[in-house]
Coordinates of C-alpha atoms in Angstrom, one line a residue:
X1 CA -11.6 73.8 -5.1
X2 CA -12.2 75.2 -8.8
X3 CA -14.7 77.6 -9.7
X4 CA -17.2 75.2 -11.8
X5 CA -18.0 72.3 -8.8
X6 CA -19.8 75.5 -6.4
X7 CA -22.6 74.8 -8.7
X8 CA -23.2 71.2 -7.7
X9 CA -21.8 72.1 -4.3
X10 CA -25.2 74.3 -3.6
X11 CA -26.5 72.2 -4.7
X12 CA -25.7 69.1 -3.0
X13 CA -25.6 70.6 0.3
X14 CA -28.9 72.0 -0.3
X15 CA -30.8 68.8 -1.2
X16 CA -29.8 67.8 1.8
X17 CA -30.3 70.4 4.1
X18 CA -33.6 70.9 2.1
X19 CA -34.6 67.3 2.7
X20 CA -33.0 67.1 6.0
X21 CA -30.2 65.4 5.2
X22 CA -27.7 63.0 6.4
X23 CA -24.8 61.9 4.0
X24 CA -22.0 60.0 4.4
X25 CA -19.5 58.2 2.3
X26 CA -17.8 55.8 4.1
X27 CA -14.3 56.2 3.1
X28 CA -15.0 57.1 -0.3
X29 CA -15.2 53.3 -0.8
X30 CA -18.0 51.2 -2.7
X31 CA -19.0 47.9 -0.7
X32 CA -19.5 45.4 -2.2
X33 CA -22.9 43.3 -1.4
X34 CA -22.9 40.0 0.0
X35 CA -23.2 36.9 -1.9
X36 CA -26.1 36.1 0.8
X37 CA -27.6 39.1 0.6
X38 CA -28.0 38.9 -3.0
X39 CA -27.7 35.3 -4.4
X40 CA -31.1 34.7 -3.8
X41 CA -34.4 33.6 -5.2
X42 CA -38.2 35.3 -5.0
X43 CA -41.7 34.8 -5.6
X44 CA -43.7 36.7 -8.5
X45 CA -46.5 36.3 -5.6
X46 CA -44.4 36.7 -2.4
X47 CA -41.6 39.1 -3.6
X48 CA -40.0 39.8 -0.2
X49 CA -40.7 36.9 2.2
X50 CA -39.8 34.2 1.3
X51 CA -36.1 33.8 -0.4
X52 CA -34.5 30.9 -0.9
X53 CA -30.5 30.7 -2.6
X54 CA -30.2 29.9 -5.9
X55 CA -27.2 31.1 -7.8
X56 CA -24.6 33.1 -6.3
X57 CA -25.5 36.5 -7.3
X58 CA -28.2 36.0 -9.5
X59 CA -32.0 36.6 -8.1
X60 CA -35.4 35.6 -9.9
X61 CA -38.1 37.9 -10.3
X62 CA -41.7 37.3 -11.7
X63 CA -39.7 34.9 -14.3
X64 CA -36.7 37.1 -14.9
X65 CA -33.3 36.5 -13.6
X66 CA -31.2 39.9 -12.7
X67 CA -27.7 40.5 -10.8
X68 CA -27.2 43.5 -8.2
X69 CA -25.8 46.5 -10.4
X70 CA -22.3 47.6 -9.3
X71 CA -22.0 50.5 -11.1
X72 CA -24.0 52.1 -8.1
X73 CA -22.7 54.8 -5.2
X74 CA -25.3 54.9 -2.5
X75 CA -25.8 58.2 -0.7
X76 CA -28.0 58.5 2.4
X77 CA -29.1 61.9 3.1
X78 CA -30.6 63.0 6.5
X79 CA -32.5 65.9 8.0
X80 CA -32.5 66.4 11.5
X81 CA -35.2 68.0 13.5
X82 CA -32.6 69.8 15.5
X83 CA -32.6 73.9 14.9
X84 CA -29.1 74.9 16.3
X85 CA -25.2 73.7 15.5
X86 CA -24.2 70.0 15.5
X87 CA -23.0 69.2 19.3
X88 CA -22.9 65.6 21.4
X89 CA -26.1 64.3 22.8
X90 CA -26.3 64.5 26.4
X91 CA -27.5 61.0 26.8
X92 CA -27.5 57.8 24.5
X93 CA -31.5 58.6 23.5
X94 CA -31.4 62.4 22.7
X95 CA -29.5 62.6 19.3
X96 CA -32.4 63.9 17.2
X97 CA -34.8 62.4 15.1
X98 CA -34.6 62.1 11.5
X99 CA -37.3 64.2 9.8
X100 CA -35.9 63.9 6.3
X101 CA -34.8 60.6 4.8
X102 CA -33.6 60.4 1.4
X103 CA -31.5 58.0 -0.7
X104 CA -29.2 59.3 -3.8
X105 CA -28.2 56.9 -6.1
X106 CA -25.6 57.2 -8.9
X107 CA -25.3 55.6 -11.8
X108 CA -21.6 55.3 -13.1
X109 CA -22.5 53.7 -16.1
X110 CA -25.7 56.2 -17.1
X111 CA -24.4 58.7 -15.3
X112 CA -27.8 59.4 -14.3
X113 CA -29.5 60.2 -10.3
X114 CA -32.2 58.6 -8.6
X115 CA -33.8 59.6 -5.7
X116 CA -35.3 57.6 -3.1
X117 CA -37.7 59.2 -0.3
X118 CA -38.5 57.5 3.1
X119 CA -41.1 57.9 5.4
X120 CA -40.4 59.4 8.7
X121 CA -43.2 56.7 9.7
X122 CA -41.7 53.8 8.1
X123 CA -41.7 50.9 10.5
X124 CA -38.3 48.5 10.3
X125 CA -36.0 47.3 12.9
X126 CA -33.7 49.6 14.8
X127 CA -31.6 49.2 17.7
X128 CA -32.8 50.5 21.1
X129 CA -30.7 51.6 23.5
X130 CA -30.6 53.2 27.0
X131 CA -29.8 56.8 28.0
X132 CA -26.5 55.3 29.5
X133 CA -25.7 53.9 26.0
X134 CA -26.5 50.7 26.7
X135 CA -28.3 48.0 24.1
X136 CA -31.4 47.4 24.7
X137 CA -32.4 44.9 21.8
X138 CA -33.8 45.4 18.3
X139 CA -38.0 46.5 18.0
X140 CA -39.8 47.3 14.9
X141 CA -40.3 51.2 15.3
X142 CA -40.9 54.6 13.2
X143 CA -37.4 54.4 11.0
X144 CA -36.6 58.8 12.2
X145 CA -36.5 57.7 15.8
X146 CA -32.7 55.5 14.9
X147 CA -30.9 58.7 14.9
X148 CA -32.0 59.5 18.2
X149 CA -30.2 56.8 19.7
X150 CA -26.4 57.5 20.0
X151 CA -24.0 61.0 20.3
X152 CA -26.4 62.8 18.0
X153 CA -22.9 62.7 15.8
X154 CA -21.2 60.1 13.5
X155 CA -22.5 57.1 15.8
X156 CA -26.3 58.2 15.1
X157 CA -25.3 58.3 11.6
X158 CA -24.0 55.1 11.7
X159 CA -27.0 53.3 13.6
X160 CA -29.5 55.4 11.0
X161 CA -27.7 53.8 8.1
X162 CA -27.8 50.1 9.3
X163 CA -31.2 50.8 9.2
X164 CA -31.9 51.9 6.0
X165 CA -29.8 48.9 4.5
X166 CA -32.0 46.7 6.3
X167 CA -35.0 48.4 4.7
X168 CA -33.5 47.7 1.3
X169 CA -33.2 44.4 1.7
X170 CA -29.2 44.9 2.6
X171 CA -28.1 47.3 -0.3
X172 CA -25.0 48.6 0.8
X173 CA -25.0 52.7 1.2
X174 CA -21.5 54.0 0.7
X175 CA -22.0 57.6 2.4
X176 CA -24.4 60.0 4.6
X177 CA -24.9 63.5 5.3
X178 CA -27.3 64.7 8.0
X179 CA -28.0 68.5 8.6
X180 CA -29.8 69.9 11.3
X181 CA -32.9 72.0 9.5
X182 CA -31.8 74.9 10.9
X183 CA -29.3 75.8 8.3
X184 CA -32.6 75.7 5.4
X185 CA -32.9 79.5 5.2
X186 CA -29.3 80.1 4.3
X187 CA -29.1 77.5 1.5
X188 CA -32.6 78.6 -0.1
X189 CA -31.5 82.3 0.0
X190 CA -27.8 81.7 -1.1
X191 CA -29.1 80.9 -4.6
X192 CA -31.8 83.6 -4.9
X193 CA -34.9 81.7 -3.5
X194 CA -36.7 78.3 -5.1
X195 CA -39.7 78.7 -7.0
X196 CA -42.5 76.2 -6.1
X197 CA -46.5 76.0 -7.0
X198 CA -47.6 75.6 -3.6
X199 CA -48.9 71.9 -3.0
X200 CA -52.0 71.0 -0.6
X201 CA -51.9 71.4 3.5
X202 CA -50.0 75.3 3.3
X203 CA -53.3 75.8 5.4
X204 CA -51.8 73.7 7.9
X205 CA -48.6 75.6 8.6
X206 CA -48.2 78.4 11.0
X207 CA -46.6 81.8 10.2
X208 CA -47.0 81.1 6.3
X209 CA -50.5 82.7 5.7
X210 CA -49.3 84.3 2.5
X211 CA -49.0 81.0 0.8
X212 CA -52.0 80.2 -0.6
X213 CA -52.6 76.8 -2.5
X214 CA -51.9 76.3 -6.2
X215 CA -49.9 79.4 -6.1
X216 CA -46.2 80.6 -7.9
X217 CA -43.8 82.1 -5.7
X218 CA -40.2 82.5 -5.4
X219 CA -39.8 81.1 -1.7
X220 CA -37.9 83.3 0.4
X221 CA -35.9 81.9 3.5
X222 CA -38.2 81.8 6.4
X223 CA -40.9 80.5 4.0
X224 CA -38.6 77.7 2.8
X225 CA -37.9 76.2 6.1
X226 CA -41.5 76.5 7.1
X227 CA -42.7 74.8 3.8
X228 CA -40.3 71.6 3.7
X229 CA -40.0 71.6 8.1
X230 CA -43.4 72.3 9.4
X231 CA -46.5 70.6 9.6
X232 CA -49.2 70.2 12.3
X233 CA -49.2 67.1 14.1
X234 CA -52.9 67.2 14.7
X235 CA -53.5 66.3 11.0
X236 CA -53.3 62.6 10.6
X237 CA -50.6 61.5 7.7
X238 CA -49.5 65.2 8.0
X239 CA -45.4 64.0 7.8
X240 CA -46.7 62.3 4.1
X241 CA -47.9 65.8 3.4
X242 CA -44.6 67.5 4.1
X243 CA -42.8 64.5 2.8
X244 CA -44.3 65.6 -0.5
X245 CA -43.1 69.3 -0.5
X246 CA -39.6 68.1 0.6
X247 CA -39.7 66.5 -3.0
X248 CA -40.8 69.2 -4.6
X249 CA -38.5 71.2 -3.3
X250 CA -35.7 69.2 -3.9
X251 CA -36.3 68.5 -7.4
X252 CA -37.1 72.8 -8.1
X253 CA -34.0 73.6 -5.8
X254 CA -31.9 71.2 -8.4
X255 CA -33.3 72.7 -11.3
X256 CA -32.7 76.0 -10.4
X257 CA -29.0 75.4 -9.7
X258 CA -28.2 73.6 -13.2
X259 CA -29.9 76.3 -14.9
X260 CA -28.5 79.3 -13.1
X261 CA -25.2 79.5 -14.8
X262 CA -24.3 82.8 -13.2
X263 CA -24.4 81.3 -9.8
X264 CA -22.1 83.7 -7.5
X265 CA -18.7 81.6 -6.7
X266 CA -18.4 84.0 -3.4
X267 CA -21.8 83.3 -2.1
X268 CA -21.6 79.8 -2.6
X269 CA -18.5 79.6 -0.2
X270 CA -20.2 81.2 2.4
X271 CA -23.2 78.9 2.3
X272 CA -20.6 76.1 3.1
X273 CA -18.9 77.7 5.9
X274 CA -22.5 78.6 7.1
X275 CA -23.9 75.5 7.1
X276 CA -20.6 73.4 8.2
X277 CA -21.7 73.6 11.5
X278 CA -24.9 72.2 11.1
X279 CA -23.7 69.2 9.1
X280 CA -22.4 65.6 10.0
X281 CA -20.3 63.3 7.5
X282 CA -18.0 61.9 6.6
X283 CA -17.5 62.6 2.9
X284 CA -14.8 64.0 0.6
X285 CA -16.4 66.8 -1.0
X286 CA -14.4 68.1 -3.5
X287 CA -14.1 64.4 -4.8
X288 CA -17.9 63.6 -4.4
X289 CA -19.1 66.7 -6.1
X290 CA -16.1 66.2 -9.0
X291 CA -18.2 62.6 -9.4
X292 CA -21.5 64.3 -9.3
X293 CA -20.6 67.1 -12.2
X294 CA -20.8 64.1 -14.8
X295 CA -24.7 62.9 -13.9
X296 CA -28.4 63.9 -14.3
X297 CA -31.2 64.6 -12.6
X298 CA -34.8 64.0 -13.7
X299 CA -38.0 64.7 -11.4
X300 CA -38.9 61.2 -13.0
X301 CA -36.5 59.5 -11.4
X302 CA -37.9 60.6 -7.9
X303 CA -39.2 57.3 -6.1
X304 CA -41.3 57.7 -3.0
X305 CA -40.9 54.1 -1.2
X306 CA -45.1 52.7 -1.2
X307 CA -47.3 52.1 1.3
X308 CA -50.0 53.3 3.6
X309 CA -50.2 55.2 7.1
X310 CA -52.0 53.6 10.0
X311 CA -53.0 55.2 13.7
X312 CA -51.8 52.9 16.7
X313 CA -55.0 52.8 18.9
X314 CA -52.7 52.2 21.7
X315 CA -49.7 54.6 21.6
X316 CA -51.6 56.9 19.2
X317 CA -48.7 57.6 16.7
X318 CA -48.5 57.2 13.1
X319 CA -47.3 54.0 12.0
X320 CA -46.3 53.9 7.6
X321 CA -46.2 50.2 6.8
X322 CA -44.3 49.5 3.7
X323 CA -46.0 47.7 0.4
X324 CA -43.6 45.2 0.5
X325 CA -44.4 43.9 -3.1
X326 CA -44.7 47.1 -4.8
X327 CA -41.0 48.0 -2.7
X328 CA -39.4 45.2 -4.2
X329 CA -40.4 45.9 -7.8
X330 CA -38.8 49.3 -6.9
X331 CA -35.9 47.4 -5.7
X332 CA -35.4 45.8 -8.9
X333 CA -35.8 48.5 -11.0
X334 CA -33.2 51.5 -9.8
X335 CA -30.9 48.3 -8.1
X336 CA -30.9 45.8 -10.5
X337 CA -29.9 44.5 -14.2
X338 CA -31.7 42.0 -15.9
X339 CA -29.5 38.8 -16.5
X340 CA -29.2 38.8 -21.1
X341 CA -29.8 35.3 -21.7

């Protein structure tokens, strides 16, 4: 691999170890999206219930008409709540849940990145199955439990990608990546440390106490992983809390790396062989991040999907329900192009 992609390479793998990442690219090939997934007609008033076809890949949106833009590559990038080395689940329910959920979208024709965060929380359809590996059916549950179910390998990756292409109304993600968040120290120290201003709930966090916040600091390993991995349960909404300094993170972990020219080549290879067996995927590197080199990032284009978090008074987890309407307008904005009349 030449000398000027180890840049991206950090990171890349450290976005996604950061977020908690799971990223894939399915055979380095772009799917195309079905005509019926697409071809479809909505309400101004009812944006994502009620569709009815139209025109083969042409949809209408509060009196606009817009086609599904092609010149995307979908990336879906996992975190896993796992602190050790990838290895096969024991059983068909114990592949680890997916803390960190995060979408990367590429833009051939800008040549820009967008980034998509997911609530843990977020309720959708996933597939159940049994610790023998058998189907159980499909039930609307927290999105971070889909992982769970499978090897704990490429099939949880798999199952954890249906999902979120069901979420987004059936875009069609061409890769994933999950890490288990043990590996977060080693990326965060391989390029020096990430400097954050501390965001609200620090207080929250064991083992962190000098984090105050509103404060500056250059983040050293162990305070990395606990700032973007813990939170305390006890809080309510506490995973939108961490959610929040995931994306911070990300977005200051990405600046650092463009703008740190002197980036050492040597410690950069050592990060991937470190966190290599942490990681899941299925993705060309060296021909991903030779794609990636050409794009930009903005913190702007950081979209957190909308909604609100609920307490069930019966199971007594946290339950994010999507906004449905203000999701689609995001859905039309980083998927679509408006139709020139």
């Amino acid at each position: 691999m030449k000398k000027n992609k180890i840049p991206l390479m950090i990171a890349l793998i450290g976005m996604v170890v950061v977020i908690g990442v799971v990223f894939v690219i399915i055979h380095q090939k772009t799917k195309n999206p079905k005509e019926e997934d697409f071809g479809t007609e909505v309400s101004a008033d009812n944006a994502n219930k009620t569709m009815e076809k139209w025109q083969e890949g042409v949809i209408t949106y509060q009196g606009k008409d817009y086609v599904y833009n092609q010149d995307l590559s979908i990336y879906y990038l996992m975190g896993i709540d796992i602190e050790g080395p990838v290895q096969k689940a024991s059983d068909g329910i114990s592949g680890g849940q997916s803390d960190a959920n995060f979408l990367l979208v590429a833009d051939k024709e800008t040549k820009q990145l967008t980034v998509f965060s997911i609530n843990r929380n977020t309720m959708t359809d996933i597939e159940l199955y049994g610790i023998d590996g058998s189907h159980l059916g499909t039930e609307v549950r927290q999105i971070n439990l889909q992982h769970g179910y499978g090897d704990g390998m490429k099939l949880s990756c798999s199952l954890a990608v249906e999902a979120v292409e069901k979420l987004f109304y059936n875009i069609p993600i061409n890769g994933y990546m999950s890490i288990n968040m043990g590996a977060i120290p080693a990326i965060n120290d391989a390029v020096g440390g990430v400097t954050v201003t501390i965001l609200p709930g620090v207080d929250q966090l064991p083992g962190i106490d000098e984090l105050e916040e509103g404060q500056t600091i250059t983040l050293n390993g162990k305070q990395a992983y606990t700032y973007v991995r813990d939170r305390d349960c006890g809080v309510f909404d506490s995973a939108t809390y961490r959610m929040r300094r995931q994306e911070q993170y990300v977005s200051e972990f990405l600046k650092k790396v463009k703008t740190d020219s002197g980036t050492n080549v040597a410690a950069a290879m050592d990060l991937y062989q470190a966190v290599d067996d942490y990681l899941v995927t299925d993705v060309d590197f060296e021909k991903l991040v030779t794609e990636l080199l050409q794009y930009e990032y903005d913190s702007n284009r950081l979209y957190t999907v909308p909604g609100e978090t609920k307490l069930n008074e019966v199971t007594h987890f946290e339950e994010f329900y999507v906004d449905e309407e203000a999701f689609y307008e995001q859905i039309i904005q980083v998927f679509y192009k408006e139709v020139e009349q």
